[in-house]
GROMACS .gro file of C-alpha atoms in nm:
model
  388
    1MET     CA    1  -1.390  -5.204   4.635
    2SER     CA    2  -1.730  -5.334   4.666
    3ASP     CA    3  -1.942  -5.116   4.912
    4ASP     CA    4  -2.307  -5.045   4.985
    5VAL     CA    5  -2.475  -4.756   4.846
    6THR     CA    6  -2.347  -4.500   5.092
    7GLY     CA    7  -2.025  -4.562   5.029
    8LEU     CA    8  -1.778  -4.489   4.755
    9SER     CA    9  -1.627  -4.710   4.475
   10PHE     CA   10  -1.274  -4.637   4.539
   11HIS     CA   11  -0.976  -4.903   4.480
   12LEU     CA   12  -0.816  -5.009   4.800
   13SER     CA   13  -0.537  -5.265   4.831
   14ASP     CA   14  -0.631  -5.586   5.011
   15ASP     CA   15  -0.476  -5.476   5.328
   16GLN     CA   16  -0.671  -5.146   5.338
   17GLU     CA   17  -0.981  -5.328   5.269
   18VAL     CA   18  -0.918  -5.580   5.553
   19LEU     CA   19  -0.816  -5.265   5.800
   20ARG     CA   20  -1.131  -5.072   5.707
   21ALA     CA   21  -1.349  -5.384   5.778
   22HIS     CA   22  -1.165  -5.448   6.085
   23MET     CA   23  -1.218  -5.058   6.224
   24ARG     CA   24  -1.591  -5.076   6.130
   25SER     CA   25  -1.628  -5.387   6.330
   26PHE     CA   26  -1.448  -5.231   6.646
   27VAL     CA   27  -1.646  -4.945   6.619
   28ALA     CA   28  -1.967  -5.122   6.579
   29ASP     CA   29  -1.855  -5.313   6.899
   30GLU     CA   30  -1.667  -5.063   7.094
   31ILE     CA   31  -1.757  -4.722   7.017
   32MET     CA   32  -2.115  -4.690   6.907
   33PRO     CA   33  -2.288  -4.855   7.220
   34VAL     CA   34  -2.115  -4.584   7.426
   35ALA     CA   35  -2.096  -4.257   7.240
   36LEU     CA   36  -2.392  -4.075   7.364
   37GLU     CA   37  -2.293  -4.205   7.729
   38PHE     CA   38  -1.948  -4.033   7.696
   39ASP     CA   39  -2.094  -3.698   7.537
   40GLU     CA   40  -2.350  -3.689   7.804
   41SER     CA   41  -2.063  -3.734   8.090
   42GLN     CA   42  -1.786  -3.572   7.926
   43GLU     CA   43  -1.552  -3.808   8.048
   44PHE     CA   44  -1.246  -3.905   7.852
   45PRO     CA   45  -1.290  -4.268   7.739
   46TYR     CA   46  -0.959  -4.403   7.856
   47GLU     CA   47  -1.044  -4.773   7.809
   48ILE     CA   48  -1.144  -4.725   7.428
   49PHE     CA   49  -0.791  -4.542   7.382
   50ARG     CA   50  -0.597  -4.825   7.579
   51LYS     CA   51  -0.747  -5.080   7.318
   52LEU     CA   52  -0.676  -4.851   7.018
   53GLY     CA   53  -0.319  -4.837   7.138
   54GLU     CA   54  -0.294  -5.246   7.162
   55LEU     CA   55  -0.423  -5.246   6.810
   56GLY     CA   56  -0.154  -4.991   6.692
   57TYR     CA   57  -0.374  -4.708   6.604
   58LEU     CA   58  -0.212  -4.454   6.840
   59GLY     CA   59   0.109  -4.469   6.608
   60ILE     CA   60  -0.053  -4.531   6.276
   61VAL     CA   61   0.221  -4.378   6.050
   62ILE     CA   62   0.520  -4.428   6.314
   63PRO     CA   63   0.801  -4.689   6.182
   64THR     CA   64   0.787  -5.009   6.376
   65GLU     CA   65   1.113  -5.006   6.526
   66TYR     CA   66   0.936  -4.710   6.746
   67GLY     CA   67   0.668  -4.938   6.819
   68GLY     CA   68   0.436  -4.776   6.558
   69SER     CA   69   0.223  -4.970   6.295
   70GLY     CA   70   0.436  -4.836   5.989
   71MET     CA   71   0.129  -4.757   5.783
   72GLY     CA   72   0.070  -4.448   5.557
   73TYR     CA   73  -0.173  -4.177   5.539
   74MET     CA   74  -0.419  -4.351   5.329
   75GLU     CA   75  -0.464  -4.615   5.645
   76TYR     CA   76  -0.450  -4.308   5.853
   77ALA     CA   77  -0.772  -4.163   5.679
   78LEU     CA   78  -0.946  -4.465   5.670
   79ILE     CA   79  -0.890  -4.528   6.028
   80VAL     CA   80  -1.002  -4.188   6.135
   81GLU     CA   81  -1.310  -4.189   5.863
   82GLU     CA   82  -1.428  -4.524   6.074
   83VAL     CA   83  -1.395  -4.425   6.427
   84ALA     CA   84  -1.575  -4.084   6.317
   85ARG     CA   85  -1.871  -4.297   6.193
   86GLY     CA   86  -1.914  -4.392   6.561
   87CYS     CA   87  -1.818  -4.089   6.745
   88PRO     CA   88  -1.642  -3.788   6.591
   89ALA     CA   89  -1.507  -3.672   6.946
   90ILE     CA   90  -1.296  -4.014   6.982
   91ALA     CA   91  -1.196  -3.974   6.611
   92LEU     CA   92  -1.074  -3.616   6.717
   93GLY     CA   93  -0.861  -3.776   6.994
   94VAL     CA   94  -0.691  -4.034   6.756
   95ALA     CA   95  -0.625  -3.761   6.476
   96ALA     CA   96  -0.484  -3.521   6.736
   97HIS     CA   97  -0.245  -3.785   6.895
   98ASN     CA   98  -0.136  -3.932   6.591
   99GLY     CA   99  -0.100  -3.610   6.367
  100LEU     CA  100   0.010  -3.357   6.615
  101CYS     CA  101   0.177  -3.442   6.903
  102THR     CA  102   0.369  -3.767   6.802
  103SER     CA  103   0.393  -3.685   6.434
  104HIS     CA  104   0.588  -3.350   6.543
  105ILE     CA  105   0.823  -3.509   6.768
  106PHE     CA  106   0.888  -3.802   6.546
  107ARG     CA  107   0.967  -3.578   6.242
  108PHE     CA  108   1.142  -3.327   6.386
  109GLY     CA  109   1.291  -3.437   6.727
  110ASN     CA  110   1.616  -3.574   6.805
  111GLU     CA  111   1.718  -3.942   6.839
  112GLU     CA  112   1.701  -3.887   7.232
  113LEU     CA  113   1.330  -3.741   7.199
  114ARG     CA  114   1.201  -4.033   6.964
  115GLN     CA  115   1.339  -4.271   7.209
  116LYS     CA  116   1.211  -4.137   7.502
  117TYR     CA  117   0.870  -4.044   7.376
  118ILE     CA  118   0.764  -4.214   7.076
  119PRO     CA  119   0.726  -4.596   7.207
  120ARG     CA  120   0.506  -4.459   7.479
  121LEU     CA  121   0.273  -4.235   7.261
  122ALA     CA  122   0.263  -4.515   6.991
  123ALA     CA  123   0.132  -4.752   7.250
  124GLY     CA  124  -0.096  -4.543   7.379
  125GLN     CA  125   0.047  -4.544   7.722
  126THR     CA  126   0.006  -4.149   7.737
  127MET     CA  127  -0.201  -3.911   7.521
  128GLY     CA  128  -0.013  -3.652   7.359
  129ALA     CA  129  -0.109  -3.276   7.349
  130TRP     CA  130   0.046  -3.003   7.093
  131GLY     CA  131   0.031  -2.644   7.239
  132LEU     CA  132   0.041  -2.377   6.951
  133THR     CA  133  -0.303  -2.203   7.019
  134GLU     CA  134  -0.307  -1.909   7.307
  135PRO     CA  135  -0.569  -1.667   7.416
  136SER     CA  136  -0.427  -1.397   7.211
  137ALA     CA  137  -0.288  -1.635   6.929
  138GLY     CA  138  -0.487  -1.865   6.729
  139SER     CA  139  -0.467  -1.844   6.356
  140ASP     CA  140  -0.216  -1.528   6.434
  141ALA     CA  141   0.065  -1.756   6.570
  142GLY     CA  142   0.325  -1.441   6.543
  143GLY     CA  143   0.119  -1.338   6.858
  144THR     CA  144   0.256  -1.621   7.055
  145GLN     CA  145   0.338  -1.479   7.407
  146THR     CA  146   0.444  -1.797   7.581
  147THR     CA  147   0.831  -1.746   7.633
  148ALA     CA  148   1.151  -1.999   7.667
  149VAL     CA  149   1.476  -1.857   7.786
  150ARG     CA  150   1.779  -2.008   7.772
  151ASP     CA  151   1.944  -2.076   8.108
  152GLY     CA  152   2.250  -2.293   8.074
  153ASP     CA  153   2.158  -2.641   7.973
  154HIS     CA  154   1.779  -2.551   8.013
  155TYR     CA  155   1.516  -2.346   7.861
  156ILE     CA  156   1.257  -2.155   8.117
  157ILE     CA  157   0.928  -2.170   7.967
  158ASN     CA  158   0.650  -1.920   8.090
  159GLY     CA  159   0.280  -1.862   7.956
  160ALA     CA  160  -0.028  -2.045   7.871
  161LYS     CA  161  -0.209  -2.226   7.601
  162ASN     CA  162  -0.605  -2.278   7.551
  163PHE     CA  163  -0.804  -2.497   7.349
  164ILE     CA  164  -0.582  -2.785   7.368
  165THR     CA  165  -0.673  -3.111   7.262
  166HIS     CA  166  -0.557  -3.393   7.572
  167GLY     CA  167  -0.439  -3.069   7.777
  168ASN     CA  168  -0.547  -3.252   8.098
  169VAL     CA  169  -0.511  -3.644   8.015
  170GLY     CA  170  -0.200  -3.598   7.788
  171ASP     CA  171   0.129  -3.609   7.962
  172ILE     CA  172   0.353  -3.521   7.692
  173CYS     CA  173   0.306  -3.178   7.500
  174VAL     CA  174   0.494  -3.021   7.213
  175VAL     CA  175   0.487  -2.638   7.280
  176MET     CA  176   0.558  -2.371   7.070
  177ALA     CA  177   0.734  -2.058   7.261
  178VAL     CA  178   0.908  -1.773   7.130
  179THR     CA  179   1.273  -1.760   7.192
  180ASP     CA  180   1.383  -1.441   7.028
  181LYS     CA  181   1.125  -1.164   7.082
  182GLY     CA  182   1.257  -0.961   6.790
  183ALA     CA  183   1.228  -1.234   6.511
  184GLY     CA  184   0.839  -1.237   6.468
  185LYS     CA  185   0.758  -1.584   6.378
  186LYS     CA  186   1.086  -1.690   6.303
  187GLY     CA  187   1.166  -1.653   6.681
  188ILE     CA  188   0.907  -1.941   6.769
  189SER     CA  189   1.076  -2.258   6.866
  190ALA     CA  190   0.915  -2.597   6.959
  191PHE     CA  191   1.002  -2.814   7.265
  192ALA     CA  192   0.901  -3.154   7.399
  193VAL     CA  193   0.754  -3.091   7.753
  194ASP     CA  194   0.599  -3.342   8.000
  195LYS     CA  195   0.413  -3.313   8.323
  196SER     CA  196   0.695  -3.427   8.534
  197MET     CA  197   0.848  -3.115   8.477
  198THR     CA  198   0.749  -2.874   8.756
  199GLY     CA  199   0.541  -2.594   8.712
  200TYR     CA  200   0.355  -2.774   8.389
  201TYR     CA  201  -0.011  -2.816   8.455
  202GLY     CA  202  -0.367  -2.832   8.290
  203SER     CA  203  -0.611  -2.569   8.391
  204LYS     CA  204  -0.966  -2.480   8.262
  205LYS     CA  205  -1.137  -2.798   8.103
  206GLU     CA  206  -1.383  -2.632   7.827
  207ASN     CA  207  -1.752  -2.710   7.868
  208LYS     CA  208  -1.822  -2.765   7.458
  209LEU     CA  209  -2.087  -2.751   7.241
  210GLY     CA  210  -1.967  -3.084   7.084
  211MET     CA  211  -1.700  -3.326   7.063
  212ARG     CA  212  -1.719  -3.341   7.441
  213CYS     CA  213  -1.568  -3.670   7.532
  214SER     CA  214  -1.234  -3.511   7.403
  215ASP     CA  215  -1.038  -3.347   7.641
  216THR     CA  216  -0.973  -2.982   7.586
  217ALA     CA  217  -0.811  -2.761   7.837
  218GLY     CA  218  -0.597  -2.500   7.895
  219LEU     CA  219  -0.196  -2.549   7.971
  220THR     CA  220  -0.017  -2.321   8.213
  221PHE     CA  221   0.367  -2.292   8.250
  222ASP     CA  222   0.505  -2.147   8.540
  223ASN     CA  223   0.897  -2.145   8.524
  224VAL     CA  224   0.929  -2.483   8.380
  225ARG     CA  225   1.268  -2.604   8.346
  226VAL     CA  226   1.305  -2.793   8.033
  227PRO     CA  227   1.651  -2.953   7.906
  228ALA     CA  228   1.789  -2.773   7.613
  229SER     CA  229   1.807  -3.136   7.438
  230HIS     CA  230   1.418  -3.090   7.430
  231LEU     CA  231   1.436  -2.831   7.186
  232ILE     CA  232   1.290  -2.976   6.865
  233GLY     CA  233   1.502  -2.905   6.579
  234ASN     CA  234   1.677  -2.568   6.601
  235GLU     CA  235   1.561  -2.238   6.761
  236GLY     CA  236   1.364  -2.027   6.535
  237GLU     CA  237   1.204  -2.342   6.332
  238GLY     CA  238   0.911  -2.433   6.534
  239PHE     CA  239   0.672  -2.216   6.340
  240VAL     CA  240   0.786  -2.379   6.005
  241GLN     CA  241   0.734  -2.703   6.160
  242ALA     CA  242   0.413  -2.644   6.309
  243LEU     CA  243   0.276  -2.563   5.950
  244GLN     CA  244   0.434  -2.887   5.803
  245ILE     CA  245   0.232  -3.076   6.108
  246LEU     CA  246  -0.085  -2.901   6.017
  247ASP     CA  247  -0.067  -2.975   5.680
  248GLY     CA  248  -0.072  -3.352   5.774
  249GLY     CA  249  -0.318  -3.299   6.004
  250ARG     CA  250  -0.572  -3.133   5.782
  251ILE     CA  251  -0.577  -3.456   5.618
  252SER     CA  252  -0.707  -3.655   5.947
  253ILE     CA  253  -0.962  -3.343   6.006
  254ALA     CA  254  -1.091  -3.394   5.642
  255ALA     CA  255  -1.104  -3.800   5.706
  256LEU     CA  256  -1.296  -3.703   6.027
  257SER     CA  257  -1.557  -3.485   5.874
  258VAL     CA  258  -1.593  -3.755   5.578
  259GLY     CA  259  -1.676  -4.026   5.864
  260LEU     CA  260  -1.896  -3.797   6.026
  261ALA     CA  261  -2.093  -3.687   5.709
  262GLN     CA  262  -2.124  -4.064   5.634
  263GLY     CA  263  -2.248  -4.151   5.991
  264ALA     CA  264  -2.511  -3.882   5.965
  265LEU     CA  265  -2.603  -3.987   5.608
  266GLU     CA  266  -2.660  -4.345   5.674
  267ALA     CA  267  -2.870  -4.261   6.012
  268ALA     CA  268  -3.089  -4.017   5.785
  269LEU     CA  269  -3.128  -4.323   5.505
  270LYS     CA  270  -3.245  -4.548   5.783
  271TYR     CA  271  -3.486  -4.328   5.967
  272SER     CA  272  -3.646  -4.238   5.622
  273ASN     CA  273  -3.677  -4.589   5.540
  274GLU     CA  274  -3.863  -4.657   5.878
  275ARG     CA  275  -4.055  -4.329   5.914
  276VAL     CA  276  -4.409  -4.327   5.736
  277GLN     CA  277  -4.602  -4.006   5.716
  278PHE     CA  278  -4.932  -3.953   5.476
  279GLY     CA  279  -4.925  -4.320   5.403
  280ARG     CA  280  -4.553  -4.323   5.243
  281ARG     CA  281  -4.203  -4.357   5.372
  282LEU     CA  282  -4.010  -4.055   5.396
  283ASN     CA  283  -3.753  -4.175   5.139
  284GLU     CA  284  -4.028  -4.231   4.880
  285MET     CA  285  -4.106  -3.838   4.889
  286GLN     CA  286  -3.911  -3.638   4.636
  287ALA     CA  287  -3.824  -3.359   4.858
  288ILE     CA  288  -3.648  -3.613   5.082
  289GLN     CA  289  -3.497  -3.779   4.803
  290MET     CA  290  -3.333  -3.474   4.659
  291LYS     CA  291  -3.179  -3.424   5.003
  292LEU     CA  292  -3.040  -3.767   5.021
  293ALA     CA  293  -2.890  -3.756   4.649
  294LYS     CA  294  -2.708  -3.401   4.747
  295MET     CA  295  -2.594  -3.556   5.076
  296ALA     CA  296  -2.453  -3.863   4.916
  297MET     CA  297  -2.304  -3.685   4.636
  298GLU     CA  298  -2.095  -3.449   4.863
  299VAL     CA  299  -2.005  -3.710   5.086
  300ASP     CA  300  -1.816  -3.896   4.826
  301ALA     CA  301  -1.678  -3.579   4.666
  302ALA     CA  302  -1.528  -3.521   5.015
  303ARG     CA  303  -1.408  -3.871   5.044
  304LEU     CA  304  -1.239  -3.834   4.713
  305LEU     CA  305  -1.056  -3.495   4.781
  306THR     CA  306  -0.937  -3.652   5.133
  307TYR     CA  307  -0.817  -3.985   4.974
  308LYS     CA  308  -0.620  -3.745   4.689
  309ALA     CA  309  -0.475  -3.570   4.986
  310ALA     CA  310  -0.360  -3.872   5.175
  311TRP     CA  311  -0.247  -4.045   4.844
  312MET     CA  312  -0.017  -3.762   4.736
  313ARG     CA  313   0.101  -3.705   5.089
  314ASP     CA  314   0.221  -4.114   5.066
  315GLN     CA  315   0.362  -4.041   4.733
  316GLY     CA  316   0.599  -3.741   4.878
  317MET     CA  317   0.430  -3.515   4.648
  318ASN     CA  318   0.356  -3.161   4.745
  319PHE     CA  319   0.001  -3.192   4.934
  320THR     CA  320  -0.031  -2.851   5.093
  321ILE     CA  321  -0.318  -2.754   4.855
  322ALA     CA  322  -0.476  -3.082   4.844
  323ALA     CA  323  -0.485  -3.093   5.235
  324SER     CA  324  -0.643  -2.754   5.265
  325GLN     CA  325  -0.877  -2.819   4.985
  326ALA     CA  326  -0.979  -3.166   5.144
  327LYS     CA  327  -1.015  -3.005   5.505
  328LEU     CA  328  -1.201  -2.709   5.394
  329TYR     CA  329  -1.448  -2.888   5.161
  330ALA     CA  330  -1.514  -3.208   5.404
  331SER     CA  331  -1.556  -2.992   5.698
  332GLU     CA  332  -1.824  -2.782   5.549
  333VAL     CA  333  -2.003  -3.103   5.393
  334ALA     CA  334  -2.005  -3.244   5.756
  335VAL     CA  335  -2.218  -2.962   5.881
  336ARG     CA  336  -2.455  -2.959   5.603
  337THR     CA  337  -2.521  -3.319   5.584
  338ALA     CA  338  -2.556  -3.340   5.949
  339GLU     CA  339  -2.790  -3.043   5.951
  340GLU     CA  340  -2.992  -3.206   5.649
  341ALA     CA  341  -2.991  -3.519   5.869
  342ILE     CA  342  -3.164  -3.350   6.153
  343GLN     CA  343  -3.404  -3.189   5.903
  344ILE     CA  344  -3.496  -3.532   5.790
  345HIS     CA  345  -3.556  -3.647   6.123
  346GLY     CA  346  -3.800  -3.375   6.200
  347GLY     CA  347  -3.852  -3.335   6.567
  348TYR     CA  348  -3.682  -3.664   6.645
  349GLY     CA  349  -3.373  -3.509   6.504
  350TYR     CA  350  -3.372  -3.274   6.784
  351VAL     CA  351  -3.331  -3.543   7.084
  352LYS     CA  352  -3.053  -3.733   7.195
  353GLU     CA  353  -3.273  -4.069   7.126
  354TYR     CA  354  -3.131  -4.054   6.775
  355PRO     CA  355  -2.772  -3.988   6.672
  356VAL     CA  356  -2.808  -3.704   6.423
  357GLU     CA  357  -2.815  -3.413   6.692
  358LYS     CA  358  -2.465  -3.535   6.828
  359PHE     CA  359  -2.322  -3.556   6.473
  360TRP     CA  360  -2.452  -3.154   6.428
  361ARG     CA  361  -2.293  -3.067   6.744
  362ASP     CA  362  -1.970  -3.224   6.687
  363SER     CA  363  -1.967  -3.126   6.330
  364LYS     CA  364  -1.906  -2.737   6.379
  365LEU     CA  365  -1.562  -2.766   6.511
  366LEU     CA  366  -1.435  -2.915   6.214
  367THR     CA  367  -1.473  -2.604   6.024
  368ILE     CA  368  -1.259  -2.386   6.319
  369GLY     CA  369  -1.007  -2.641   6.444
  370GLU     CA  370  -0.655  -2.705   6.251
  371GLY     CA  371  -0.717  -2.382   6.070
  372THR     CA  372  -1.037  -2.219   6.000
  373SER     CA  373  -1.246  -2.224   5.676
  374GLU     CA  374  -1.123  -1.875   5.592
  375VAL     CA  375  -0.764  -1.994   5.658
  376GLN     CA  376  -0.802  -2.274   5.447
  377LYS     CA  377  -0.909  -2.022   5.168
  378MET     CA  378  -0.606  -1.831   5.251
  379VAL     CA  379  -0.363  -2.111   5.214
  380ILE     CA  380  -0.498  -2.235   4.880
  381ALA     CA  381  -0.523  -1.894   4.719
  382ARG     CA  382  -0.168  -1.804   4.836
  383ASN     CA  383  -0.002  -2.128   4.725
  384LEU     CA  384  -0.193  -2.101   4.370
  385VAL     CA  385  -0.058  -1.763   4.347
  386ALA     CA  386   0.306  -1.858   4.446
  387ALA     CA  387   0.283  -2.124   4.168
  388LEU     CA  388   0.245  -1.876   3.875
   0.00000   0.00000   0.00000
C-alpha cells in the first residue's frame, strides 16, 4: 500500500485499505476532537461506542448471522490500531469488548448463550466485561477465590473481581469461578452472568494514571443465582478457555500499542517540524533525527509482528508465540515512543495542550494488562522449550 513516511509499506487487500481509510476518517472526526475531554472527565464515551456499534466495530470477528461483521483478525488489528491513534482508552474498550467477553461467549458458549447475548454485544446495545483478575489472583489465576456452587438447576456465585474493564458500564460479564476447590486451575469454570441477576453489581471505579475514560471497576457477586445453562463449555474448562481468549486478546493489545506509538510518533514529527530553536527546526538537528529514526523503526517492527500474529490467527495456525511476541514488543515500544515524543516536545510535552503526555500515561497499562511483559516472556520461553 502507499502510505506516508510514518507508516508501513505492507500489502493490504482493497477492502482492508478502504476499512483503514474509513477508520482514520472516523477517528479524526469523532474521537480526536474529544479525546482529552473524556480523559479529563473520566466519563465513558457512550455516544462514540454507540456509533462504533452501528458501524459493526463491536462485533468485528463475529459472523454476520449473529449480528457481527464477519471480519478477520487482520481487520480487527487495523481497526484497533486506528482508534488508538486518536484515543488509546477508547481503543482499549473496543479491544476488551470484542476480544474478551464477546469472543469468549461466541467461541465456547452453547447456542442458547450465543443467541441470547451475541447479537446485543455485537450491536453495542450493551458493553461486555470479562472477569478473571481478583485482589489475590492476577497473573496467578490459580489463586482465584470466587466460587460457583451447584444448586439444582443453578450455580450460586460468590466472590469479587477487580481491575475489570467495563465493570460498571457492562451488563454482561464472563466470570471465572472455582467449581472444584481441589482441582487447582482445572477446577475453574466460566459463566455468562448479567446484571439482571440479583446480587451482581459493579463496585469501586478506579482512578487511574491513564486510560481514564475506559471504565475500570471492581465486581461483586453476592449469592448470585446463575442458570446452569450459563456455564460456558464444561466444568473445569474455564482456565483453558481463558488462556485461548488471552492469546487472541494479545493481538488486539499489540495493535493498540502500535496505534498509540504511531500517534505519538506523528505528534513528535509535527512538533519537530514546527518548533524552532537556535535558528533551526528541531527536525534539522541530528540528536532529534536520531530519536525520530529509532522511533519510526521500532513502530514499523512492532506493526510487522502484530500483523504477522493476526495473519497467523486468520490462517488457523498456532499463533501463541507470535501473539506474545507482538504484545511484548509492541507494548514496550509504545512506552518508549511516547516517552521520546515527550522529550522531543520538551516542556510542552509535559502539559495537556499537546497530546503526547496522554499517550505516555496511556501507554504504561499496555505492558501490564492481558499478561505483563514478564508473563509474555514466560509464555514465549515455555512454548519454545515445549516445541523441542
